[in-house]
Coordinates of C-alpha atoms and ligand atoms in Angstrom, one line a residue:
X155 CA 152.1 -113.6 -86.3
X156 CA 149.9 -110.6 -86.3
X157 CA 149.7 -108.9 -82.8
X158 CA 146.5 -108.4 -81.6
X159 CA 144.1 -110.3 -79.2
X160 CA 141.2 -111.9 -79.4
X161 CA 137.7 -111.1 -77.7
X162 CA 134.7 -113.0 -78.1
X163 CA 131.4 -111.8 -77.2
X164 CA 128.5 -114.3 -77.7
X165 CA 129.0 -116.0 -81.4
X166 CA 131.3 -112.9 -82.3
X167 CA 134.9 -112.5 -82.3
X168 CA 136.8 -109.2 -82.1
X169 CA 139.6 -108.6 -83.1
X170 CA 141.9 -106.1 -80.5
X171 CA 145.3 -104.6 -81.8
X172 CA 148.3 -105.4 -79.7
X173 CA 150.7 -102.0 -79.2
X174 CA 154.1 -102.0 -78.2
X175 CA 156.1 -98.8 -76.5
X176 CA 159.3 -99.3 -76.5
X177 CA 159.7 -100.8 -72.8
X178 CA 156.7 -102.1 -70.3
X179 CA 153.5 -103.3 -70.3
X180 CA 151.7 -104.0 -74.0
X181 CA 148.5 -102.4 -74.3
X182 CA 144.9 -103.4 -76.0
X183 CA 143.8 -101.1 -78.6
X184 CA 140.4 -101.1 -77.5
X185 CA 139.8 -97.4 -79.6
X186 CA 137.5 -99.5 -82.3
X187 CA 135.6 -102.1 -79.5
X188 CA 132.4 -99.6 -78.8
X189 CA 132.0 -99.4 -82.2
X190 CA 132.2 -102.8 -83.2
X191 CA 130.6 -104.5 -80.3
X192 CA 128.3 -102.3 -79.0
X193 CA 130.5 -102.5 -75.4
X194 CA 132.3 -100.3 -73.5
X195 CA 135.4 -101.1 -71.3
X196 CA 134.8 -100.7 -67.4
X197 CA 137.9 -99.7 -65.6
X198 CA 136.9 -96.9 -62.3
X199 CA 140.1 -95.7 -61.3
X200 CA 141.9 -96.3 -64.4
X201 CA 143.6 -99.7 -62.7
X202 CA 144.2 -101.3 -66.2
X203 CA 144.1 -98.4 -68.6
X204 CA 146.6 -96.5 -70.5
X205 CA 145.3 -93.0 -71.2
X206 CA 147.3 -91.9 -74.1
X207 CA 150.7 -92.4 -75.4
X208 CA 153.9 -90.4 -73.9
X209 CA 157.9 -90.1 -74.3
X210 CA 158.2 -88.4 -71.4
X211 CA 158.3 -90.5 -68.1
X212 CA 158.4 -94.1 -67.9
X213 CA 157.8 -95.8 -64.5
X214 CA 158.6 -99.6 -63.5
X215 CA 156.6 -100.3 -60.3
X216 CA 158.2 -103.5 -59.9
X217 CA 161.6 -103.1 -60.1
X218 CA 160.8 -99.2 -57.8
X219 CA 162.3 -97.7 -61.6
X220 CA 161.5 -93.8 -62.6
X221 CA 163.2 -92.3 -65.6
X222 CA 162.8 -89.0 -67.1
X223 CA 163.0 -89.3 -71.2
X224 CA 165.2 -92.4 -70.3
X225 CA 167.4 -90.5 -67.6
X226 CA 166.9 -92.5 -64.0
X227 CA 165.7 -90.0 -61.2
X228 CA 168.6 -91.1 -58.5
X229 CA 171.0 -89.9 -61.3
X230 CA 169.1 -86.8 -61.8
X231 CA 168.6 -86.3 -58.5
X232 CA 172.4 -86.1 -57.9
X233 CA 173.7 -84.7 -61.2
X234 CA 171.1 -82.2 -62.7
X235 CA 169.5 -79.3 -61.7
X236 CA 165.8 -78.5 -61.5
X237 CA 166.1 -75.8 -64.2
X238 CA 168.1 -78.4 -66.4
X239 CA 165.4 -81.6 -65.4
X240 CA 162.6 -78.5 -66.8
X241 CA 164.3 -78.6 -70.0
X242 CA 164.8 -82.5 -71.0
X243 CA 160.8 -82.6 -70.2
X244 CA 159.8 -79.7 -71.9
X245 CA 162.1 -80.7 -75.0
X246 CA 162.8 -84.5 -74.8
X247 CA 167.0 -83.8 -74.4
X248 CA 169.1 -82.5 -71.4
X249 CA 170.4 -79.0 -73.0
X250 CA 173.9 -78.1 -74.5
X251 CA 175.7 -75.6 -72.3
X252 CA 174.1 -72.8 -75.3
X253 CA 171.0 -74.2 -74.5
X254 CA 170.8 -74.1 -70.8
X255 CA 171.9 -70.3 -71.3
X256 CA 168.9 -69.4 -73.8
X257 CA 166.4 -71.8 -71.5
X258 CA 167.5 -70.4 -68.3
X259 CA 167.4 -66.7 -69.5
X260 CA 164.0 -67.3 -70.2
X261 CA 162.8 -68.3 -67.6
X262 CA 164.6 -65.8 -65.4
X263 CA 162.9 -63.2 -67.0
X264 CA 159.8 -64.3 -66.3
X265 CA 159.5 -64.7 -62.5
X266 CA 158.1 -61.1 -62.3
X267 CA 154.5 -60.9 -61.9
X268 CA 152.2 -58.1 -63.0
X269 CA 152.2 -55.8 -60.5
X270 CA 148.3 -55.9 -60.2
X271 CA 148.7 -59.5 -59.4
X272 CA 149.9 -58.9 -56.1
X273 CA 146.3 -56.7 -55.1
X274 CA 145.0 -60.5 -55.8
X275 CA 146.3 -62.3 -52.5
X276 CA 144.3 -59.4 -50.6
X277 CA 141.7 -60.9 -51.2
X278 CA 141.9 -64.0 -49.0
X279 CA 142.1 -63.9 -45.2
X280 CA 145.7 -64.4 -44.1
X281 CA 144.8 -67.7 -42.7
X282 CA 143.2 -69.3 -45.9
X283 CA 145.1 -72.5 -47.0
X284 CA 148.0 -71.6 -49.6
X285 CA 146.6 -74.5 -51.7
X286 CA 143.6 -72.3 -51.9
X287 CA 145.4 -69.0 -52.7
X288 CA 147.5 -71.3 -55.5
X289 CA 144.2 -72.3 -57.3
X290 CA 142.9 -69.0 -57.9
X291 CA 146.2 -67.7 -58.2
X292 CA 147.3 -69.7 -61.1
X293 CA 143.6 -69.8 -62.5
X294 CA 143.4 -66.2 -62.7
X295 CA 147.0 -65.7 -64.9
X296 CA 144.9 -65.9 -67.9
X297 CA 143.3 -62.7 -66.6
X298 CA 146.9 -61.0 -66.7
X299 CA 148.6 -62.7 -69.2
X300 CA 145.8 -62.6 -71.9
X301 CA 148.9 -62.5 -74.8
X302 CA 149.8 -65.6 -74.6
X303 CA 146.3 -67.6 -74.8
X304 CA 146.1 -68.7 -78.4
X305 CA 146.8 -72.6 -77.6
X306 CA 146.9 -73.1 -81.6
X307 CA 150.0 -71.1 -81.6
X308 CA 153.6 -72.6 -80.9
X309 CA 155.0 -69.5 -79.8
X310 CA 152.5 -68.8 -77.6
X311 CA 152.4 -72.1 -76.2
X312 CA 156.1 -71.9 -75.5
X313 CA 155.5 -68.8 -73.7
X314 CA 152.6 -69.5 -71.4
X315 CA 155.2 -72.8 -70.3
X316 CA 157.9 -70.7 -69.3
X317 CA 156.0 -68.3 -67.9
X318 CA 154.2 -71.3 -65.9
X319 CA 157.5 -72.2 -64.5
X320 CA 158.5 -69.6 -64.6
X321 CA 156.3 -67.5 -62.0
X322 CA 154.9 -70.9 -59.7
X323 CA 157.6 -69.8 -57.1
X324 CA 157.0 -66.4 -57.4
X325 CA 153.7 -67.2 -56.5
X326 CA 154.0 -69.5 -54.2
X327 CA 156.6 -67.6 -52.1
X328 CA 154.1 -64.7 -52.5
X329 CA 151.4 -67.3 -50.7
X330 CA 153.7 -68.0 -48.2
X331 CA 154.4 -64.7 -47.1
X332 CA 151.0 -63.6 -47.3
X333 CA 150.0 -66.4 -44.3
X334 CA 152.8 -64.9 -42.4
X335 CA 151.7 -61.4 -42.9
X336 CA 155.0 -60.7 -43.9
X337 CA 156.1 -58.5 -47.1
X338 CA 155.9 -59.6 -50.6
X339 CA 160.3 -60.2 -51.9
X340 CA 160.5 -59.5 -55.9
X341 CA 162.4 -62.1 -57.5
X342 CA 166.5 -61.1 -58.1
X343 CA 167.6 -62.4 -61.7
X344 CA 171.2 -63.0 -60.0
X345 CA 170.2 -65.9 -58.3
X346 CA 169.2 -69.7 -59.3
X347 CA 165.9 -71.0 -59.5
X348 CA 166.0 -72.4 -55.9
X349 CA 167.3 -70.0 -54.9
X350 CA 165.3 -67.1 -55.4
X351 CA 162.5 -69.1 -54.3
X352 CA 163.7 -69.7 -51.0
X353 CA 164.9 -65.8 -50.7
X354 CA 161.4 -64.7 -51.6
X355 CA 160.0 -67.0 -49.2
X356 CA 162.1 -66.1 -46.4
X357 CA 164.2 -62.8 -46.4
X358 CA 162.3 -59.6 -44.9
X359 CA 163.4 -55.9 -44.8
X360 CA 164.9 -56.2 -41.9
X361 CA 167.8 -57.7 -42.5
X362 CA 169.6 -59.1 -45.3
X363 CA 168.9 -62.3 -47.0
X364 CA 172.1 -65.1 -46.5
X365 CA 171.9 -68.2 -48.7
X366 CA 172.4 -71.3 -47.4
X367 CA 173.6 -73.7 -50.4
X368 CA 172.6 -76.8 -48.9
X369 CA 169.4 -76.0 -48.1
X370 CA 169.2 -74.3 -51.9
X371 CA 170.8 -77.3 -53.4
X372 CA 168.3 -79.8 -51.4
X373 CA 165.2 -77.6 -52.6
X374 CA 166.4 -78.4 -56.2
X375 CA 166.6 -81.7 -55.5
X376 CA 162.8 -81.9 -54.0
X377 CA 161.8 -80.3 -57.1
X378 CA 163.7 -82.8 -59.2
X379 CA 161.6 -85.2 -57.1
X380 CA 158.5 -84.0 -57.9
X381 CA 158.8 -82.7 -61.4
X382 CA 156.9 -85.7 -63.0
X383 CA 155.4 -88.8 -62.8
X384 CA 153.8 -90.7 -65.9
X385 CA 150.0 -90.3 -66.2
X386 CA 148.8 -89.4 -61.7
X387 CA 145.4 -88.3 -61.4
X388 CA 146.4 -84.4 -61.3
X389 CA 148.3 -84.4 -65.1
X390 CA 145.2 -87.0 -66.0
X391 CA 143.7 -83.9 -64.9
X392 CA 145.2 -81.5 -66.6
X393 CA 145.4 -83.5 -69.8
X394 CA 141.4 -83.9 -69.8
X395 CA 141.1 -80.2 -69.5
X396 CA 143.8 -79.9 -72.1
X397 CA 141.7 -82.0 -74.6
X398 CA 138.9 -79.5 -75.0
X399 CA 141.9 -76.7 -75.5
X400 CA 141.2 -74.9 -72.7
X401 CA 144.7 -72.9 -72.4
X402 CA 147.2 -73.6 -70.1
X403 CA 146.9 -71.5 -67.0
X404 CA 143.0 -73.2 -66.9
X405 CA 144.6 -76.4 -67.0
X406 CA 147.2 -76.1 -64.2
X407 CA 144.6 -74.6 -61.9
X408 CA 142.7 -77.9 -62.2
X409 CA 146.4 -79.8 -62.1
X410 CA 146.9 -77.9 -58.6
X411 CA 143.4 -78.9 -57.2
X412 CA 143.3 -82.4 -57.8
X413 CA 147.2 -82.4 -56.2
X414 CA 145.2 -80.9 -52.8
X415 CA 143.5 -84.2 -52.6
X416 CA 144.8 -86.5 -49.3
X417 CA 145.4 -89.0 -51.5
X418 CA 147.4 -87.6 -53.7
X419 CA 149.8 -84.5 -53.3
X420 CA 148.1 -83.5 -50.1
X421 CA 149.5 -86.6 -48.3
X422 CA 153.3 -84.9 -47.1
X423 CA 151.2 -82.7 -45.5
X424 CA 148.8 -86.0 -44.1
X425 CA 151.8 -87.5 -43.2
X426 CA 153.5 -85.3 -41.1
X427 CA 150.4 -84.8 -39.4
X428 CA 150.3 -88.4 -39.1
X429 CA 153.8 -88.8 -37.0
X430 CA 152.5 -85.8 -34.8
X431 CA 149.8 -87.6 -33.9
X432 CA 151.9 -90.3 -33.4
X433 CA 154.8 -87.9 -31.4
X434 CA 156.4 -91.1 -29.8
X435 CA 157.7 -94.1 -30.9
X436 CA 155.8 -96.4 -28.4
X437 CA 152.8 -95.5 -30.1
X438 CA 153.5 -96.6 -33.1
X439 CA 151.9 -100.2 -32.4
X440 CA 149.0 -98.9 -31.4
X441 CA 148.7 -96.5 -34.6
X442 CA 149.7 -99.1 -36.9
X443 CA 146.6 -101.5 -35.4
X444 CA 144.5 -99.1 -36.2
X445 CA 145.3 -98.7 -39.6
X446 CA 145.2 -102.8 -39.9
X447 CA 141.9 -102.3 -38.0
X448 CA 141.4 -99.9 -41.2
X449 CA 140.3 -96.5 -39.2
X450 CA 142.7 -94.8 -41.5
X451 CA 145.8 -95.2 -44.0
X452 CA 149.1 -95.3 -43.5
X453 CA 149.4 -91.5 -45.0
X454 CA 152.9 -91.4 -47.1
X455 CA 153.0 -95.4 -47.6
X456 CA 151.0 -97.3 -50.8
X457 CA 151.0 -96.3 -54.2
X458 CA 149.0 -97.3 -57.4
X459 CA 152.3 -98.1 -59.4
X460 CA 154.8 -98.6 -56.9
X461 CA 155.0 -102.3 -55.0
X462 CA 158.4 -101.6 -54.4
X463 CA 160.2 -98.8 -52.8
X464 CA 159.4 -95.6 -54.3
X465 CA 162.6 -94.9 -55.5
X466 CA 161.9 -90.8 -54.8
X467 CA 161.6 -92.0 -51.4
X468 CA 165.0 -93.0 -51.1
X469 CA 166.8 -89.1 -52.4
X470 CA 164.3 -88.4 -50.3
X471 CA 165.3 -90.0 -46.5
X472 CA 169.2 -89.1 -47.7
X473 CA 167.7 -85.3 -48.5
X474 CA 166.2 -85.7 -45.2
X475 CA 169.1 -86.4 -42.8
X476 CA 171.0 -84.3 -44.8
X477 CA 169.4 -80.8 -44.2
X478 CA 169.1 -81.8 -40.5
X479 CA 172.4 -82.4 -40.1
X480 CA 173.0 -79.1 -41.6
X481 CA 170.5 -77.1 -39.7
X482 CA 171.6 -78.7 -36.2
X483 CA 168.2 -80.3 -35.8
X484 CA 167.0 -83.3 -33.9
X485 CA 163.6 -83.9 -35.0
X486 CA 161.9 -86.7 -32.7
X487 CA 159.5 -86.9 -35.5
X488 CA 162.4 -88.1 -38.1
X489 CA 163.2 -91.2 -35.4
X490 CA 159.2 -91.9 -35.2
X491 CA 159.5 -92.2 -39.1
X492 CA 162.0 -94.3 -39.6
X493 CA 160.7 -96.8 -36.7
X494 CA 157.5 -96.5 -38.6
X495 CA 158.7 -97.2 -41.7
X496 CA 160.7 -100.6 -40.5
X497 CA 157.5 -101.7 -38.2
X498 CA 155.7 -101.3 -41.7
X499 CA 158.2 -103.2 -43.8
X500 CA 158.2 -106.4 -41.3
X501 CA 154.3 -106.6 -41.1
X502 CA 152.3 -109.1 -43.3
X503 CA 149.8 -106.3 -43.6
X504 CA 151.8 -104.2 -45.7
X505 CA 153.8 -107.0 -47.0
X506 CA 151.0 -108.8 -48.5
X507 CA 149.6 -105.3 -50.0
X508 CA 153.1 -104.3 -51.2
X509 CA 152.8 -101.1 -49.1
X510 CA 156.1 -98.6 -49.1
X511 CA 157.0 -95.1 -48.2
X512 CA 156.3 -93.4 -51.3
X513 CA 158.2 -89.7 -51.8
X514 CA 155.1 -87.9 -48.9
X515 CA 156.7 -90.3 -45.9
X516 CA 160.3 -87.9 -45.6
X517 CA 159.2 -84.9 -47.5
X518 CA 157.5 -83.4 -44.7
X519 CA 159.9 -83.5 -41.8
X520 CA 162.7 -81.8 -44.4
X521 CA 160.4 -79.3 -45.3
X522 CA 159.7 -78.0 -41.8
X523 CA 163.1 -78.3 -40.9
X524 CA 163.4 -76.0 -44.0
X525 CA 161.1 -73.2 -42.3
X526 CA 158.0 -74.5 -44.0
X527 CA 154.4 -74.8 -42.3
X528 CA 152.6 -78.2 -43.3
X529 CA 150.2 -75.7 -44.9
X530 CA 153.1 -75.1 -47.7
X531 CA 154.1 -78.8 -48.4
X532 CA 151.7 -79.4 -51.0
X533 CA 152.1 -75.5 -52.9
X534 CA 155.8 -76.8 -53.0
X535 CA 155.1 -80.2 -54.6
X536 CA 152.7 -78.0 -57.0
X537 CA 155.5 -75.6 -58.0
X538 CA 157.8 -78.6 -59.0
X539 CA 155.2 -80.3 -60.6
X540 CA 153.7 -77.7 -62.7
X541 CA 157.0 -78.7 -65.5
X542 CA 155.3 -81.7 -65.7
X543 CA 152.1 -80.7 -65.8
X544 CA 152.8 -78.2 -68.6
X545 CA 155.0 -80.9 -70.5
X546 CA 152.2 -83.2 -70.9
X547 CA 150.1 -80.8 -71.7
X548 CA 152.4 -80.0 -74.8
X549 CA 152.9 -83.7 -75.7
X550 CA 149.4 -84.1 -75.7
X551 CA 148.3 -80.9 -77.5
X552 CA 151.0 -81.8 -80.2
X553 CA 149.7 -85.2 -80.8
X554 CA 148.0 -85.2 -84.1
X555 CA 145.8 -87.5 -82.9
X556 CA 144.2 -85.7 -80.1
X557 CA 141.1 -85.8 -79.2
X558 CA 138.8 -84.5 -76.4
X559 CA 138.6 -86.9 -73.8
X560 CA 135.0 -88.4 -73.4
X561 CA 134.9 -91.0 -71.0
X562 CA 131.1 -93.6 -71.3
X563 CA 129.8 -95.1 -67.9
X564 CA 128.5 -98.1 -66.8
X565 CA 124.6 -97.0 -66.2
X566 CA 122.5 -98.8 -63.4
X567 CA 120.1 -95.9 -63.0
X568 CA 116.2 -95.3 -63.7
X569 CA 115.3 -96.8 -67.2
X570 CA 112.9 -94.5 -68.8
X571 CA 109.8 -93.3 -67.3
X572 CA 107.1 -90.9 -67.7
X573 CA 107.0 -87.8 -65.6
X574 CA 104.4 -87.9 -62.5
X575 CA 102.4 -84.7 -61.1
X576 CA 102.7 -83.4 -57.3
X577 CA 99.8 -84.3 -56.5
X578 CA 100.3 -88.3 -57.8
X579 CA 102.9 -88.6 -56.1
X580 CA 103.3 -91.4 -52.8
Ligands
SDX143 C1 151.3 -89.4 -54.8 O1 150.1 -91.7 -59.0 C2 151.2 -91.1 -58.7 O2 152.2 -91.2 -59.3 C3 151.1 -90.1 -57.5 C4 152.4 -89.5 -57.0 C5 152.9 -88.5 -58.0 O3 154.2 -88.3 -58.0 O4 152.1 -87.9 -58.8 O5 153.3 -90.5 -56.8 C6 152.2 -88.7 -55.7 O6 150.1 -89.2 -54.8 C7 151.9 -90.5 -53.8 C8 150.8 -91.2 -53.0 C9 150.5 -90.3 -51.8 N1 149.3 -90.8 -51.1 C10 149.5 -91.3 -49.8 O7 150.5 -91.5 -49.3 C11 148.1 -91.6 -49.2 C12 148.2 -93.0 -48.6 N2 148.2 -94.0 -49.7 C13 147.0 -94.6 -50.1 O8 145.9 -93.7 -50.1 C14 147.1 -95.4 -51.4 O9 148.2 -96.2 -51.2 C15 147.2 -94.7 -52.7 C16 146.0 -93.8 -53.0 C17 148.4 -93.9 -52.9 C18 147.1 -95.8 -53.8 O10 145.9 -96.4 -53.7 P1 145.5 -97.7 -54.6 O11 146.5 -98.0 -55.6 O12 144.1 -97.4 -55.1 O13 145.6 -98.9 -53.7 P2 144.3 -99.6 -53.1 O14 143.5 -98.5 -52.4 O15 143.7 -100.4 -54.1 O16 145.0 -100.4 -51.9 C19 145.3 -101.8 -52.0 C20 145.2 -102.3 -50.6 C21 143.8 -102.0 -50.0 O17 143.6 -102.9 -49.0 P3 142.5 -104.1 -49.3 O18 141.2 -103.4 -49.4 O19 143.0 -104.8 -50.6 O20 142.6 -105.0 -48.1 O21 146.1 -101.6 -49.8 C22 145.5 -100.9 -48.8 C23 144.1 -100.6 -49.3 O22 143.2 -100.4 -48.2 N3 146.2 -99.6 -48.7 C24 146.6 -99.1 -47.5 C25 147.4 -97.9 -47.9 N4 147.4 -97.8 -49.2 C26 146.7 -98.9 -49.7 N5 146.4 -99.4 -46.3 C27 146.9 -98.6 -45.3 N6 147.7 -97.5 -45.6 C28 147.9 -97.2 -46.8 N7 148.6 -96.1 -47.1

C-alpha cells in the first residue's frame, strides 16, 4: 500500500505523499497541492506544520522527551559538557577525545574580539537592555569579520560557526559589564568555556578572580539546557533568513531578537518578575485567579510542544536548589515557585490546557543567585542557543533541496478598485 493521503476538493481528488522520519509524527507532503489544486494550506502559528526536515533534535511533547541527535537531555545534562553538546550538533556525533582537542582548540581561539569591537558598546547608554546591545552586537560582526562571509564556502561556514560560539560569551559578558559600568575582562585560553564566561562577567581589577566549580559546572549545564530545541520561532527565524543566504552573523541577529519576545526566550526574565510580584506565597491564589480570569499568563508555564513536564525544567529545579545550597542562599522567591508550581499542577485550569513549568519557571531564581540581573537572563539563554541556531542553519544551508522560504496568505482584503481623487473622496 502506497503511502499517501487522499484530499478531495469538489469532483477532484489529490493525491498527498505520506513521509516518514524515523520516529514521530508522519507528515503530508503538501509541496505539489498549490500547484495542483489551486489551494494553499492555512496554518498561523505553524500549529500543524513541519517546516523542513532535520537530524538534529527530536522532541516528544507527550511523553516530556528531548534528545539531541538521539542523545536524551537529562543524560546530557549530567554527563556532557556544553563545549562537547556544541560539537554532536554542529557534527551529528559526540567527539573522540582527538576530536574534542581540535574542536575545543578552535573555539578557544576564537573568544577574542577585534579590538575595535569594544568602541561598539559605547555607543549605548549604560542602562540600555543587554538584549538590545546583543542585537546590534552580533549584527554588526559581519562588519569585523568580513573574511569569513562567503556562505557558498565550507570553510568559511565552519568558521563564522565557531567564531559564533565562539565569541557570544565574550560578548555577552562584555554587555554585562558594560550595564554595570564596570571594565571590559579579555577572555583567558586556560580556562573552560563556562568558565571564562563567568570570569569575564564577574572578576574586576581589583582583586583576583576565584572560580567557583559549581557555579561553573551549573552554567554548563544551563547552556546544555538551552542549546536547542527542534524548529522554536527564533531558529524558524533564523532559518527563514538563512534561506535567502544572508550570512550567518545576519541570521543570528534576527535568531536573538525574536528570543527577546515574552513569549519566547524573554519569559525567565517574565517569570521571575512574575514571583516578585507575587513576593508571598499567600498571594498566590489571588495571582493564579487572575490568570484564570485571563489578565495575564502564567509566565514560565505552557508550551506549544510540551503537554507534559518540560523535561529541561526538571535539571533545571535540581540546578536550582543546587547552586543555592552552595551559595548559602534562601531565596523566598524559590518557595513561592515551587508552591506555584504545585497550585498550578492541581488546578483543572492548567490541567485541562496541559500547562507545565517549561525550562523559564527555575531558570530565573538560579540565575540571580548566580549574580545576574533579570536584564541578563535572556542574553544567557541567547549565548547557549546560538549552537543551535548556527547548527540549523548549516543543516539547512547543506540541504540540496533548499529553497528560500516564501510563505502565501489567506487574503480577505480590498478586491481591486480604481484609484479615487482628493477631492472625490467622502
Ligand atoms: C520557550 O518553542 C519552543 O521550543 C520554545 C522554547 C525553546 O527552547 O526554544 O522551549 C523556549 O519559549 C518556552 C516558553 C516560554 N514562554 C512562556 O513561559 C510564556 C508563557 N507561556 C505561554 O505564552 C504559552 O504557553 C506559549 C507561548 C509558550 C505556548 O503557547 P501556545 O502553544 O500557542 O498555546 P496556546 O496559546 O494555544 O494556549 C492554549 C491554551 C489557551 O487557553 P484557551 O484560549 O484555549 O482557553 O492555554 C492557555 C491559552 O490561553 N495558556 C496559558 C498559558 N499558556 C497557554 N494560560 C495561562 N498561562 C500560560 N502560561
Amino acid at each position: 500500500m502506497t503511502d499517501k493521503a487522499t484530499l478531495t476538493i469538489g469532483d477532484k481528488n489529490y493525491d498527498l505523499p505520506i513521509l516518514k522520519g524515523s520516529t514521530g509524527p508522519d507528515v503530508l507532503d503538501v509541496r505539489k497541492l498549490y500547484g495542483d489544486s489551486d489551494h494553499f494550506t492555512f496554518d498561523p502559528g505553524f500549529t500543524s506544520t513541519a517546516s523542513c526536515e532535520s537530524k538534529i533534535t527530536y522532541i516528544d511533547g507527550d511523553a516530556g522527551i528531548l534528545l539531541h541527535r538521539g542523545y536524551p537531555i537529562d543524560q546530557l545534562a549530567e554527563k556532557s559538557s556544553f563545549l562537547e553538546v556544541c560539537h554532536l550538533l554542529l557534527n551529528g556525533e559526540l567527539p573522540t577525545a582527538d576530536e574534542f582537542t581540535k574542536f575545543e582548540r578552535n573555539i578557544t581561539y576564537h573568544t577574542m574580539l577585534h579590538a575595535q569591537f569594544d568602541s561598539f558598546f559605547q555607543g549605548f547608554r549604560r542602562d540600555a537592555h543587554p538584549m538590545a546591545v546583543m542585537t546590534g552586537a552580533v549584527g554588526a560582526l559581519s562588519a569585523f569579520y568580513s573574511d569569513s562571509l562567503n556562505v557558498d564556502d565550507p570553510k568559511q561556514r565552519e568558521i563564522s560557526a565557531h567564531r559564533l560560539i565562539a565569541k557570544m560569551p565574550t560578548i555577552a559578558a562584555r554587555a554585562f559589564q558594560y550595564s554595570q559600568g564596570r571594565p571590559f575582562v579579555t577572555p583567558r585560553n586556560e580556562l573552560s568555556y563556562s568558565e571564562n564566561f563567568l570570569r569575564m562577567c564577574f572578576s574586576v581589577p581589583a582583586e583576583d578572580w576565584v572560580p567557583n566549580p559549581v557555579l561553573t559546572r551549573a552554567m554548563d549545564r544551563i547552556f546544555i539546557l538551552h542549546a536547542d530545541h527542534e524548529q522554536n520561532a527564533s531558529t524558524s527565524t533564523v532559518r527563514l533568513a538563512g534561506s535567502s543566504g544572508a550570512h550567518p552573523f545576519a541570521c543570528i541577529a534576527a535568531g536573538i531578537a525574536c528570543l527577546w519576545g515574552p513569549s519566547h526566550g524573554g519569559a525567565n526574565q517574565e517569570a521571575l518578575e512574575m514571583l516578585e510580584e507575587i513576593g508571598t506565597v499567600d498571594n498566590i491564589p489571588a495571582y493564579v485567579q487572575g490568570v484564570k480570569d485571563r489578565k495575564y499568563k502564567l509566565m514560565g508555564f505552557g508550551h506549544r510542544v510540551y503537554k507534559n513536564f518540560d523535561p529541561r525544567a526538571k535539571v533545571m529545579q535540581k540546578t536550582c536548589y543546587e547552586v543555592l545550597e552552595q551559595l548559602g542562599i534562601n531565596d523566598p522567591l524559590l518557595q513561592v515557585a515551587m508552591e506555584l508550581e504545585k497550585v498550578a499542577l492541581s488546578d483543572p485550569f492548567f490541567i485541562d490546557r496541559k500547562l507545565y513549568p517549561n525550562i523559564d519557571f527555575y531558570s530565573g531564581i538560579t540565575l540571580r543567585a548566580m549574580g545576574f540581573p533579570k536584564e541578563m537572563f535572556t542574553v544567557l539563554f541567547a549565548l547557549a542557543r546560538t549552537v543551535g541556531w548556527i547548527s540549523q542553519w548549516k543543516e539547512m544551508f547543506e540541504d540540496p533541496t533548499r529553497k528560500i522560504g516564501r510563505p502565501r496568505q489567506l487574503y480577505t482584503g480590498a478586491t481591486q478598485r480604481d484609484y479615487v481623487g482628493v477631492d472625490k473622496r467622502g
